Coordinates of C-alpha atoms in Angstrom, one line a residue:
M1 CA 5.8 1.1 -25.0
E2 CA 3.3 -1.6 -25.7
L3 CA 6.1 -3.8 -26.6
V4 CA 7.7 -2.3 -23.5
S5 CA 5.3 -3.9 -21.6
L6 CA 4.5 -6.6 -22.0
V7 CA 8.9 -8.3 -22.0
V8 CA 8.2 -6.4 -18.3
L9 CA 5.5 -8.3 -17.7
V10 CA 6.5 -11.6 -19.2
T11 CA 10.1 -10.7 -17.8
F12 CA 8.4 -10.5 -13.9
L13 CA 6.1 -13.7 -14.6
V14 CA 9.1 -15.6 -15.5
Y15 CA 10.9 -14.0 -12.1
I16 CA 8.6 -14.7 -9.4
L17 CA 8.2 -18.5 -11.0
L18 CA 12.4 -18.5 -10.4
I19 CA 12.2 -18.1 -7.1
F20 CA 8.8 -20.7 -6.2
F21 CA 10.8 -22.7 -8.0
V22 CA 14.4 -22.1 -6.6
H23 CA 12.9 -22.6 -3.3
V24 CA 10.8 -25.3 -3.6
I25 CA 13.3 -28.4 -5.2
S26 CA 15.5 -26.1 -1.7
V27 CA 13.3 -27.2 1.1
F28 CA 12.6 -30.9 -1.2
S29 CA 15.5 -32.1 -1.3
L30 CA 16.1 -31.2 2.0
L31 CA 13.1 -33.0 3.8
T32 CA 13.6 -37.1 3.0
T33 CA 11.2 -38.0 5.5
A34 CA 9.8 -34.8 7.4
Q35 CA 6.0 -35.3 6.9
I36 CA 3.4 -33.3 7.6
V37 CA -0.2 -34.0 8.3
F38 CA -3.1 -31.7 9.9
S39 CA -5.6 -32.8 11.6
F40 CA -8.7 -30.1 11.8
S41 CA -11.1 -31.3 15.2
G42 CA -14.2 -31.5 14.9
C43 CA -17.0 -29.5 16.7
T44 CA -19.9 -31.6 18.3
S45 CA -22.8 -30.3 17.6
F46 CA -26.2 -30.2 19.7
C47 CA -29.5 -30.9 20.1
T48 CA -32.1 -27.8 21.0
S49 CA -34.8 -29.1 18.8
Q50 CA -37.3 -29.6 22.0
C51 CA -36.6 -27.0 23.8
D52 CA -38.8 -24.0 23.8
A53 CA -37.2 -20.9 22.1
G54 CA -36.8 -19.1 25.8
A55 CA -34.6 -21.9 26.6
T56 CA -32.8 -22.0 23.4
Q57 CA -31.7 -18.9 23.9
T58 CA -30.5 -19.2 27.5
Y59 CA -28.3 -22.3 26.9
L60 CA -26.6 -20.3 23.5
T61 CA -25.7 -17.5 25.9
L62 CA -24.9 -20.0 29.0
F63 CA -23.1 -22.5 27.1
L64 CA -22.8 -23.3 24.3
F65 CA -21.5 -19.5 22.9
P66 CA -18.6 -19.4 26.0
S67 CA -17.9 -23.4 24.6
M68 CA -16.9 -22.8 21.3
L69 CA -14.8 -19.3 22.8
S70 CA -13.5 -21.9 24.8
W71 CA -12.4 -24.4 21.4
L72 CA -11.5 -21.6 19.4
S73 CA -8.8 -20.6 21.8
D74 CA -7.7 -23.4 22.9
W75 CA -7.7 -24.6 19.0
F76 CA -6.4 -21.2 17.7
W77 CA -3.1 -21.1 20.8
Q78 CA -3.2 -25.3 20.6
E79 CA 1.0 -25.6 19.8
R80 CA 1.6 -27.4 17.1
L81 CA 0.4 -25.5 15.2
W82 CA 2.2 -22.0 15.7
F83 CA 5.6 -23.2 17.0
P84 CA 8.5 -27.0 15.4
E85 CA 7.4 -30.2 17.3
G86 CA 8.9 -30.3 20.8
L87 CA 8.5 -26.6 21.5
G88 CA 5.9 -24.6 22.6
W89 CA 5.1 -21.5 24.7
A90 CA 6.3 -22.9 28.4
D91 CA 8.9 -22.1 25.8
L92 CA 8.7 -18.4 26.2
E93 CA 7.8 -17.8 29.4
D94 CA 9.8 -15.1 31.0
R95 CA 13.2 -16.9 33.7
D96 CA 16.5 -16.1 34.7
G97 CA 15.6 -12.2 33.9
R98 CA 15.7 -13.5 30.1
V99 CA 11.7 -11.5 28.6
Y100 CA 10.9 -12.6 25.6
A101 CA 7.6 -11.4 22.9
K102 CA 4.4 -12.2 24.0
A103 CA 1.3 -12.2 22.4
S104 CA -1.0 -10.4 25.0
D105 CA 2.1 -6.8 24.3
L106 CA 0.2 -6.4 21.0
W107 CA -2.3 -4.5 23.1
A108 CA 0.1 -1.9 23.4
V109 CA -0.3 -1.0 19.4
I110 CA -4.1 0.0 19.9
P111 CA -3.8 3.3 21.7
L112 CA 0.0 4.0 19.6
A113 CA -1.6 3.3 16.9
L114 CA -5.1 6.0 17.9
G115 CA -2.1 8.3 19.1
F116 CA -0.2 7.9 15.6
L117 CA -3.7 9.6 14.0
I118 CA -3.9 12.5 16.0
V119 CA 0.4 12.8 15.8
R120 CA -0.8 12.5 12.1
Q121 CA -3.5 15.3 12.7
I122 CA -0.7 18.6 14.5
F123 CA 2.2 17.0 11.7
E124 CA 0.3 17.9 9.3
R125 CA -1.2 21.4 9.8
L126 CA 1.8 22.1 11.8
V127 CA 4.8 21.1 10.0
A128 CA 3.5 20.1 6.1
T129 CA 1.3 22.7 5.6
P130 CA 4.2 25.5 6.8
L131 CA 6.9 23.3 4.4
A132 CA 4.4 22.9 1.1
A133 CA 4.5 26.9 0.7
L134 CA 8.2 26.9 1.5
L135 CA 8.0 24.4 -1.8
G136 CA 6.2 26.4 -3.2
V137 CA 3.6 24.0 -3.6
T138 CA 0.8 26.4 -4.8
E139 CA -3.0 25.1 -5.6
K140 CA -5.2 24.9 -9.2
V141 CA -8.4 28.1 -9.2
R142 CA -11.1 25.0 -9.1
L143 CA -14.4 26.1 -11.1
H144 CA -17.5 24.3 -9.6
A145 CA -20.0 23.1 -12.3
L146 CA -23.1 24.8 -11.4
Y147 CA -26.0 22.5 -9.9
N148 CA -28.1 20.6 -12.3
P149 CA -30.9 17.9 -11.1
T150 CA -30.2 15.4 -14.3
L151 CA -26.3 15.7 -13.7
E152 CA -25.7 15.9 -10.4
S153 CA -27.9 13.5 -10.6
Y154 CA -26.5 10.8 -13.8
Y155 CA -23.0 11.7 -12.5
C156 CA -23.6 9.8 -8.7
N157 CA -25.9 7.8 -9.6
T158 CA -25.1 6.4 -13.5
T159 CA -20.8 7.6 -14.5
K160 CA -18.9 10.0 -14.0
H161 CA -17.4 10.1 -17.2
P162 CA -20.8 9.8 -19.8
T163 CA -20.0 8.7 -23.3
Q164 CA -20.5 10.3 -26.5
S165 CA -24.2 9.0 -26.4
S166 CA -24.5 9.9 -23.0
V167 CA -23.4 13.4 -23.4
E168 CA -25.3 13.8 -26.3
N169 CA -28.5 13.2 -24.9
L170 CA -28.6 14.9 -21.7
S171 CA -28.1 18.1 -24.0
K172 CA -31.6 16.9 -24.4
L173 CA -32.7 16.7 -21.5
T174 CA -31.2 19.7 -19.4
G175 CA -31.3 22.9 -22.4
Y176 CA -26.8 22.4 -22.3
S177 CA -24.4 22.3 -25.9
V178 CA -22.3 19.2 -26.1
R179 CA -19.2 21.1 -24.9
Q180 CA -21.0 22.8 -21.9
I181 CA -22.6 18.9 -20.7
Q182 CA -18.3 18.1 -21.1
Q183 CA -17.5 21.4 -19.1
W184 CA -19.9 20.4 -17.0
F185 CA -18.5 17.0 -15.4
R186 CA -15.0 18.2 -15.5
R187 CA -15.8 20.7 -13.2
R188 CA -17.6 18.1 -11.6
R189 CA -14.8 15.2 -11.5
N190 CA -12.4 18.3 -9.8
Q191 CA -14.6 18.9 -7.1
D192 CA -14.3 16.4 -5.5
R193 CA -10.4 15.5 -6.5
P194 CA -8.1 15.5 -3.4
S195 CA -6.2 18.5 -3.5
L196 CA -2.4 19.2 -3.9
L197 CA -1.9 20.2 -0.6
K198 CA -4.0 16.7 0.7
K199 CA -2.1 14.7 -1.0
F200 CA 1.4 16.9 0.0
R201 CA 0.6 16.3 3.7
E202 CA -0.3 12.6 3.2
A203 CA 3.5 12.1 1.5
S204 CA 5.1 14.1 3.4
W205 CA 3.6 12.7 6.7
R206 CA 4.5 9.4 5.4
F207 CA 8.2 10.7 4.4
T208 CA 8.8 11.4 8.2
F209 CA 8.6 8.3 9.5
Y210 CA 9.6 6.0 6.8
L211 CA 13.2 7.7 7.0
L212 CA 13.3 7.5 11.2
A213 CA 11.7 4.0 11.3
F214 CA 15.3 3.5 8.7
I215 CA 17.3 6.0 11.3
A216 CA 16.3 4.0 13.6
G217 CA 16.2 0.8 12.3
L218 CA 19.5 0.0 11.0
A219 CA 20.5 1.5 15.2
A220 CA 19.2 -0.5 16.6
L221 CA 20.0 -3.7 13.8
I222 CA 24.2 -2.4 12.8
D223 CA 25.9 -4.0 15.7
K224 CA 23.2 -7.1 16.1
P225 CA 25.8 -10.2 13.7
W226 CA 22.1 -11.6 12.0
L227 CA 22.2 -7.8 9.9
Y228 CA 25.6 -9.5 7.9
D229 CA 24.8 -12.9 8.6
F230 CA 21.0 -13.9 7.7
K231 CA 21.4 -17.5 8.7
E232 CA 22.1 -16.3 12.8
M233 CA 18.6 -15.0 13.3
W234 CA 18.2 -18.5 14.1
Q235 CA 20.5 -19.4 16.5
G236 CA 18.5 -19.7 19.3
F237 CA 15.5 -20.7 18.1
P238 CA 13.0 -19.7 20.2
T239 CA 14.2 -19.1 22.8
L240 CA 15.7 -15.8 21.9
T241 CA 15.9 -13.0 24.0
L242 CA 13.4 -9.5 23.4
L243 CA 15.7 -6.1 23.6
P244 CA 14.1 -3.1 24.2
S245 CA 14.9 -1.5 21.0
Q246 CA 12.6 -4.5 19.0
Y247 CA 10.0 -4.6 21.4
W248 CA 9.5 -1.0 19.9
Y249 CA 10.4 -1.3 16.6
Y250 CA 7.5 -3.7 16.2
M251 CA 5.2 -1.5 17.9
L252 CA 6.3 1.6 17.1
E253 CA 5.8 -0.5 12.8
L254 CA 2.7 -2.5 13.5
A255 CA 1.5 1.4 15.1
F256 CA 2.5 2.6 12.3
Y257 CA 0.3 0.6 9.5
T258 CA -2.9 -0.1 12.1
S259 CA -3.2 3.7 11.2
L260 CA -2.4 4.0 7.2
L261 CA -5.4 0.2 7.5
I262 CA -8.1 2.5 9.6
S263 CA -7.1 5.8 7.6
V264 CA -6.8 4.3 4.1
A265 CA -10.8 5.6 3.2
S266 CA -10.5 9.4 3.7
D267 CA -6.4 9.1 2.1
V268 CA -5.8 10.1 -1.3
K269 CA -7.1 7.1 -3.5
R270 CA -4.7 4.9 -6.0
K271 CA -5.7 2.5 -8.7
D272 CA -3.1 0.2 -6.5
F273 CA -5.8 0.8 -3.4
K274 CA -6.9 -3.0 -3.6
E275 CA -2.8 -3.3 -3.5
Q276 CA -2.9 -1.0 -0.8
I277 CA -5.8 -2.6 1.2
V278 CA -3.8 -6.3 0.5
H279 CA -0.5 -5.0 1.0
H280 CA -1.2 -3.9 4.9
L281 CA -3.1 -6.5 5.9
A282 CA -0.5 -8.9 4.7
T283 CA 1.9 -6.4 6.7
I284 CA 0.8 -6.4 10.4
L285 CA -0.6 -9.7 10.0
L286 CA 3.0 -10.7 9.2
I287 CA 4.6 -8.4 12.7
S288 CA 1.7 -10.0 14.3
F289 CA 2.9 -13.6 13.6
S290 CA 6.4 -13.6 14.0
W291 CA 5.9 -11.6 17.1
C292 CA 3.9 -13.7 19.2
V293 CA 6.5 -17.0 17.7
N294 CA 9.7 -14.9 18.8
Y295 CA 10.4 -14.4 14.7
I296 CA 12.0 -11.0 15.7
R297 CA 15.1 -10.9 14.4
A298 CA 13.4 -12.3 11.1
G299 CA 11.0 -9.3 10.6
T300 CA 13.6 -6.9 12.6
L301 CA 15.2 -7.5 9.0
I302 CA 12.4 -7.0 6.8
M303 CA 11.3 -4.4 7.7
L304 CA 14.3 -2.6 7.2
L305 CA 14.5 -3.7 4.1
H306 CA 10.8 -2.5 3.2
D307 CA 12.1 1.0 4.8
A308 CA 15.4 0.9 2.8
S309 CA 13.5 2.5 -0.5
D310 CA 9.8 4.1 1.3
Y311 CA 10.8 7.5 1.8
L312 CA 12.7 8.1 -0.7
L313 CA 9.7 7.8 -2.9
E314 CA 7.5 9.8 -0.5
S315 CA 10.2 12.5 -1.4
A316 CA 9.9 12.0 -4.5
K317 CA 5.9 13.2 -4.3
M318 CA 7.1 15.6 -2.2
F319 CA 9.3 17.4 -4.9
N320 CA 6.9 16.4 -7.6
Y321 CA 3.7 18.0 -5.9
A322 CA 5.5 20.7 -5.6
G323 CA 6.8 21.3 -8.4
W324 CA 10.8 19.9 -8.6
K325 CA 10.5 18.5 -11.6
N326 CA 13.9 17.1 -12.0
T327 CA 15.4 16.6 -8.9
C328 CA 11.4 14.0 -9.3
N329 CA 13.1 12.6 -11.3
Y330 CA 16.5 12.5 -10.3
I331 CA 15.3 10.8 -6.5
F332 CA 12.5 8.8 -8.7
I333 CA 15.8 7.4 -10.5
I334 CA 18.1 6.3 -7.3
F335 CA 14.8 4.6 -5.3
A336 CA 14.0 3.0 -8.0
A337 CA 17.7 1.4 -8.6
I338 CA 17.2 0.6 -4.3
F339 CA 13.3 -1.0 -5.2
I340 CA 14.7 -4.0 -7.5
V341 CA 17.4 -4.3 -5.3
T342 CA 16.3 -4.9 -1.8
R343 CA 13.5 -6.4 -3.6
L344 CA 13.6 -8.7 -5.4
V345 CA 17.0 -9.8 -4.8
I346 CA 17.5 -8.9 -1.3
F347 CA 14.4 -9.6 -0.3
P348 CA 13.6 -13.1 -2.4
F349 CA 17.2 -14.7 -2.7
W350 CA 18.9 -13.8 0.3
I351 CA 15.2 -12.9 3.2
M352 CA 13.2 -15.9 2.0
Y353 CA 15.7 -18.8 1.2
C354 CA 16.2 -18.1 5.2
T355 CA 13.3 -18.7 6.0
W356 CA 11.7 -20.2 3.5
V357 CA 15.2 -23.1 2.9
Y358 CA 17.0 -22.9 6.3
P359 CA 14.9 -23.4 9.6
V360 CA 14.2 -26.7 7.9
T361 CA 17.5 -28.3 8.0
L362 CA 16.7 -27.2 12.2
Y363 CA 12.9 -28.9 12.9
P364 CA 11.0 -30.4 11.0
P365 CA 7.8 -27.6 8.5
F366 CA 4.7 -26.4 11.1
F367 CA 1.8 -24.2 10.1
G368 CA 3.9 -21.4 11.3
Y369 CA 6.1 -21.5 8.7
Y370 CA 4.0 -22.7 6.3
F371 CA 1.6 -19.2 7.4
F372 CA 4.3 -16.6 7.4
N373 CA 6.4 -17.8 4.3
G374 CA 2.7 -17.9 1.9
L375 CA 2.2 -14.3 3.9
L376 CA 6.3 -13.6 2.5
M377 CA 5.1 -15.0 -0.7
V378 CA 2.2 -12.5 -1.0
L379 CA 4.3 -9.2 -0.2
Q380 CA 6.5 -10.2 -2.9
C381 CA 3.6 -10.8 -5.6
L382 CA 2.3 -6.9 -4.8
H383 CA 6.4 -6.1 -5.3
I384 CA 6.7 -7.5 -7.8
F385 CA 3.4 -6.0 -9.3
W386 CA 5.2 -2.7 -7.9
A387 CA 8.2 -3.6 -10.1
I388 CA 6.2 -3.8 -13.2
L389 CA 5.4 0.2 -13.1
I390 CA 8.2 1.8 -11.6
V391 CA 10.4 0.4 -14.7
R392 CA 7.3 1.6 -16.9
L393 CA 8.1 4.9 -15.1
A394 CA 11.8 4.6 -15.9
F395 CA 11.8 3.8 -19.1
K396 CA 9.4 6.2 -19.4
F397 CA 12.5 9.0 -18.4
L398 CA 15.5 7.3 -20.1
R399 CA 14.0 7.6 -23.3
S400 CA 12.1 10.5 -23.7
N401 CA 13.3 12.7 -20.7
E402 CA 9.7 14.0 -19.5
S403 CA 8.7 14.1 -15.9
V404 CA 7.9 11.0 -13.5
E405 CA 4.9 10.3 -13.4
D406 CA 3.0 8.1 -10.8
E407 CA 1.2 5.9 -12.7
R408 CA -0.6 4.8 -9.7
S409 CA -3.1 7.9 -10.0
D410 CA -5.7 6.6 -10.1
R411 CA -8.1 8.5 -13.4
D412 CA -10.4 10.2 -10.6
E413 CA -7.3 11.8 -8.7
T414 CA -6.0 14.1 -11.9
D415 CA -6.7 17.5 -12.1
E416 CA -8.6 18.1 -14.9
S417 CA -8.6 21.6 -15.0
G418 CA -5.5 22.6 -17.3
E419 CA -7.7 20.8 -20.1
E420 CA -10.3 24.2 -19.7
E421 CA -7.4 26.0 -19.9
E422 CA -6.0 24.4 -22.6
E423 CA -9.0 24.7 -24.8
K424 CA -9.6 28.7 -23.8
E425 CA -6.1 29.3 -25.0
Q426 CA -6.8 27.8 -28.2
E427 CA -9.9 29.7 -28.7
K428 CA -8.0 32.6 -28.5
Q429 CA -5.9 31.7 -31.1
K430 CA -8.0 31.4 -33.1
T431 CA -9.4 34.2 -32.3
K432 CA -6.6 35.3 -33.1
K433 CA -5.9 34.3 -36.4
N434 CA -9.5 34.8 -37.8
G435 CA -10.9 37.0 -35.9
P436 CA -14.2 37.0 -34.2
L437 CA -16.3 34.6 -34.8
L438 CA -20.5 35.2 -35.0
N439 CA -22.5 31.5 -35.5
G440 CA -18.7 30.2 -36.1
H441 CA -18.6 32.2 -39.3
P442 CA -15.3 35.0 -39.3
V443 CA -16.9 39.3 -38.8
F444 CA -15.5 41.4 -40.9
N445 CA -15.2 45.0 -40.8
N446 CA -17.1 46.8 -43.2
N447 CA -16.4 50.5 -42.0
H448 CA -13.2 52.2 -44.1
H449 CA -13.1 55.6 -43.7
K450 CA -12.6 57.2 -47.1
A451 CA -10.1 59.4 -47.3
E452 CA -11.6 63.5 -48.3

C-alpha cells in the first residue's frame, strides 16, 4: 500500500508540473513583445521629532492617517492593477440600461453570511436531526473519565497521547495501573470528540447547499454559450452585462464560503484543517476579485465545476455516519470519478487554459491576470492534495472491498469507544476459556461431591 501511495504521489507531482509547463510555454509562445513592468510608488516620510507628544498624536490623527488611507485606497484601486491597458472603471459604469458588477455590491455578503449561519442552526435542528433519526444515526455510549488533577493537567498541557514511558511515570504518580491510565486517556479523548450526530448535521447542511447551488448554477448557465465554448467567456470583456441570475449565484456562493470560514473553528476539525482554511480564503478572494473586474462568466463556470462533485461527497458522509456502508461506498466511487474528471482534467486543461493562455491573445497581461491565475493554481494544488487521498481510498476499496472511511478524519476525531468494547470482549473470551482468574492464575473448583 505504501508503494501505491508513493506511485500516486509521484504521478500527481508530474501532473502538476505538466499543467504548469503546458500553460507557461503556451503563454510565452504568444508573448513576443509584451512586457510587464511593475512599479511601486514610494511613500513620503514625515519628521516629527521636534514636536511634542501631544502635537505628534494630533498630527497623526488629523493629517497622516487620513492621507495614508487615501493613498492606500488610490493605490489599491488604480486601474493598471485591475484592468488591461486602455480599460478602466469608467467602462463598468451603468449606461443605456446595462448593469455591471461593482465592488460595492460585495457589502451584501455580510448580512447574507450571517443569515446563512442562522439558517444553518435552524436547519440542523428542524431538518438534519429528524433526518438522522430516520436514517438510524445512533450515538455510542461514552464513558466519562473520572476527574484526576494530575492526569487532567498532563492531558491539557502536555499531550493527549502519552507515550508508554509517560504512562508508566503517571502510573507511579497517581497510583493507577498502566491499564487504568490508558483507559483514562482514551475516555478523556472521547469526551472532546465531536458526536456522530454533529458530524451528520454538518454534512447534511453542506450537502443541501451544494446540491441546490449546483442545480441553480446549471439552470443559470444551461442556455449560455460560454458553458459550451469556454472562449466565449471573454467576448466583449470587460463590458459584460450583469444578469440577475449571475448576481444571486455569486452573492450566495460568496456568502456561504464566508459563513464556512466564520464557523470553521466550531466545525468538525480534520487533518486537512489548514488546507480547508487556505481553500476558503482562496475561494473568497477568487469570487471577490472576479466580481470586481467582471470576470463573471469565468467565475460562474468555476463555481459550477466545483459544485458538481461536492454534494456527492457530503451525501457519502451522511450514509457513512448512518451505517449504510454499501451505499456510502458506491456514492464515493461516483464522486471520485466526477472529482477527477472535473478537477484534474476539465479545470486545469480547459478552464485554466482559457484564463491563462487565451486572454493574452486579446490584451497584454496585467497584475490582475497574474493574481487571478495564481489563485487558480492554489486551488489546483489543493485539488491534487485531495485527489491523492481520494485515489488511496478508492484503491483500498477496490482491492479489499473494505468500507470507505474519510482519511481526512483527524486522530482526535475518531471515537475509541470500540477499543474498550474489544478489550472487554477479549477478557470474556479468556474467562470462558480458562475460567475465572485470581491474580492472573486460573481458579480451580475443588468442591467435589462424593457419591454415597
